[in-house]
Short mmCIF file of C-alpha atoms in Angstrom, two decimals:
data_model
loop_
_atom_site.label_atom_id
_atom_site.label_comp_id
_atom_site.label_asym_id
_atom_site.label_seq_id
_atom_site.Cartn_x
_atom_site.Cartn_y
_atom_site.Cartn_z
CA MET A 1 139.87 89.36 98.82
CA ALA A 2 139.86 93.17 98.64
CA ALA A 3 137.57 95.04 96.30
CA THR A 4 138.88 98.07 94.47
CA ALA A 5 135.61 99.96 94.60
CA ALA A 6 132.60 99.42 96.83
CA THR A 7 129.38 98.53 95.06
CA PRO A 8 126.20 100.31 96.17
CA ASP A 9 125.07 97.05 97.79
CA LEU A 10 128.27 96.57 99.78
CA SER A 11 128.39 100.24 100.70
CA SER A 12 124.81 100.21 102.02
CA TYR A 13 125.42 96.94 103.88
CA GLU A 14 128.49 98.31 105.64
CA ARG A 15 126.82 101.62 106.47
CA VAL A 16 123.58 100.12 107.80
CA THR A 17 125.31 97.38 109.79
CA ARG A 18 127.03 100.04 111.88
CA MET A 19 123.82 101.97 112.65
CA ASP A 20 121.66 101.77 115.74
CA VAL A 21 117.87 101.47 115.45
CA ARG A 22 117.32 105.17 116.08
CA THR A 23 119.58 106.14 113.17
CA ILE A 24 118.02 103.52 110.91
CA ALA A 25 114.56 104.90 111.65
CA GLN A 26 115.75 108.46 110.98
CA GLU A 27 117.30 107.52 107.64
CA LEU A 28 114.28 105.51 106.53
CA GLU A 29 111.92 108.30 107.52
CA LYS A 30 113.93 110.71 105.33
CA LEU A 31 114.08 108.34 102.37
CA LEU A 32 110.68 106.66 102.42
CA GLY A 33 108.48 108.71 104.74
CA ALA A 34 107.06 107.69 108.10
CA LYS A 35 103.88 106.09 106.70
CA LEU A 36 105.72 103.67 104.43
CA VAL A 37 108.24 102.82 107.15
CA ALA A 38 105.39 102.16 109.59
CA TYR A 39 103.78 99.86 107.04
CA ILE A 40 107.02 97.89 106.52
CA ALA A 41 107.48 97.64 110.30
CA GLY A 42 103.95 96.37 110.80
CA VAL A 43 102.77 99.22 113.00
CA THR A 44 99.57 101.15 112.44
CA GLU A 45 100.79 104.65 113.24
CA ALA A 46 103.54 106.70 111.62
CA ARG A 47 103.95 108.30 115.03
CA ALA A 48 105.77 105.16 116.19
CA VAL A 49 108.43 105.68 113.52
CA ARG A 50 108.96 109.28 114.62
CA GLN A 51 109.26 108.10 118.23
CA TRP A 52 111.89 105.53 117.21
CA SER A 53 113.73 108.30 115.34
CA ARG A 54 113.81 110.47 118.46
CA GLY A 55 114.76 107.59 120.77
CA GLU A 56 111.50 107.92 122.73
CA ARG A 57 110.38 104.37 122.06
CA GLU A 58 111.91 101.04 121.06
CA PRO A 59 110.37 98.92 118.31
CA ARG A 60 109.24 95.33 118.87
CA PRO A 61 112.15 92.85 118.79
CA ASP A 62 111.32 91.64 115.24
CA VAL A 63 111.25 95.13 113.72
CA PRO A 64 114.92 96.27 113.68
CA ALA A 65 116.02 93.54 111.26
CA ARG A 66 113.17 94.44 108.87
CA LEU A 67 114.11 98.11 109.07
CA ARG A 68 117.78 97.31 108.54
CA THR A 69 116.98 95.34 105.37
CA ALA A 70 114.63 98.06 104.16
CA LEU A 71 117.31 100.72 104.67
CA ARG A 72 119.93 98.66 102.81
CA VAL A 73 117.58 98.49 99.84
CA ALA A 74 116.44 102.13 100.10
CA LEU A 75 120.02 103.41 100.16
CA MET A 76 120.99 101.21 97.23
CA ILE A 77 118.11 102.45 95.07
CA ALA A 78 118.22 106.07 96.25
CA SER A 79 121.94 106.30 95.51
CA ALA A 80 121.24 105.36 91.91
CA ASP A 81 117.84 106.95 91.28
CA GLY A 82 116.77 109.14 94.21
CA SER A 83 114.39 108.73 97.13
CA GLY A 84 111.24 109.16 95.03
CA VAL A 85 112.18 106.13 92.95
CA ALA A 86 113.01 104.20 96.13
CA GLN A 87 109.54 104.98 97.52
CA ALA A 88 107.88 103.88 94.28
CA TRP A 89 109.99 100.71 94.13
CA PHE A 90 108.94 99.63 97.62
CA GLN A 91 105.25 100.15 96.85
CA GLY A 92 105.08 98.82 93.30
CA LEU A 93 104.16 95.32 92.20
CA ASN A 94 107.55 93.88 91.33
CA PRO A 95 107.71 91.23 88.58
CA GLN A 96 110.85 89.75 90.17
CA LEU A 97 108.86 89.21 93.36
CA ASP A 98 105.90 87.47 91.71
CA ASP A 99 104.13 90.82 91.33
CA ARG A 100 104.15 91.53 95.05
CA SER A 101 105.34 94.77 96.60
CA PRO A 102 108.66 94.70 98.46
CA ALA A 103 107.09 96.64 101.33
CA ARG A 104 104.39 94.00 101.79
CA LEU A 105 106.90 91.15 101.66
CA LEU A 106 109.08 92.81 104.30
CA ARG A 107 106.02 93.47 106.46
CA GLU A 108 104.36 90.07 106.24
CA GLY A 109 107.03 87.55 105.34
CA SER A 110 109.70 85.76 107.29
CA LEU A 111 112.76 87.95 106.85
CA GLU A 112 114.96 84.89 106.37
CA GLU A 113 112.80 83.90 103.41
CA VAL A 114 111.85 87.22 101.82
CA GLY A 115 114.94 89.27 102.65
CA PRO A 116 117.22 87.66 100.06
CA HIS A 117 114.50 87.95 97.38
CA VAL A 118 113.92 91.64 98.10
CA LEU A 119 117.64 92.34 98.10
CA GLY A 120 118.07 90.43 94.85
CA ALA A 121 115.24 92.34 93.19
CA ALA A 122 116.79 95.63 94.33
CA ARG A 123 120.21 94.63 92.98
CA ALA A 124 118.65 93.75 89.63
CA PHE A 125 116.75 97.04 89.55
CA VAL A 126 119.87 99.09 90.26
CA ALA A 127 121.84 97.12 87.68
CA GLY A 128 119.13 97.81 85.12
CA ALA A 129 118.19 94.18 84.68
#
């Protein structure tokens, strides 16, 4: 089934799926800032994010999938409302996520469990629901 126009969600999925970890880290650093990306990744220093962006260091094995999900969401929201809104969305207490921040869920939760909820909340936000 072919779509006539890509939705922001599909567009971000396709774009991020083709990226390597270095590019994902670079894009997230631009959109959300190194400190927020470090928080989502579960590392204590923003320096680690900059090192991933430059290809000087590889993240732990569990981190790339979290970053990939975060970038999908960040691109979806930033394309509609800008990077400042994307930053605020990740940090805010989201009523669709039981008043928890998306950044904290991505950091602390099992990605298989929290990923679909975070993506769903982002889709609803972009749609204006």
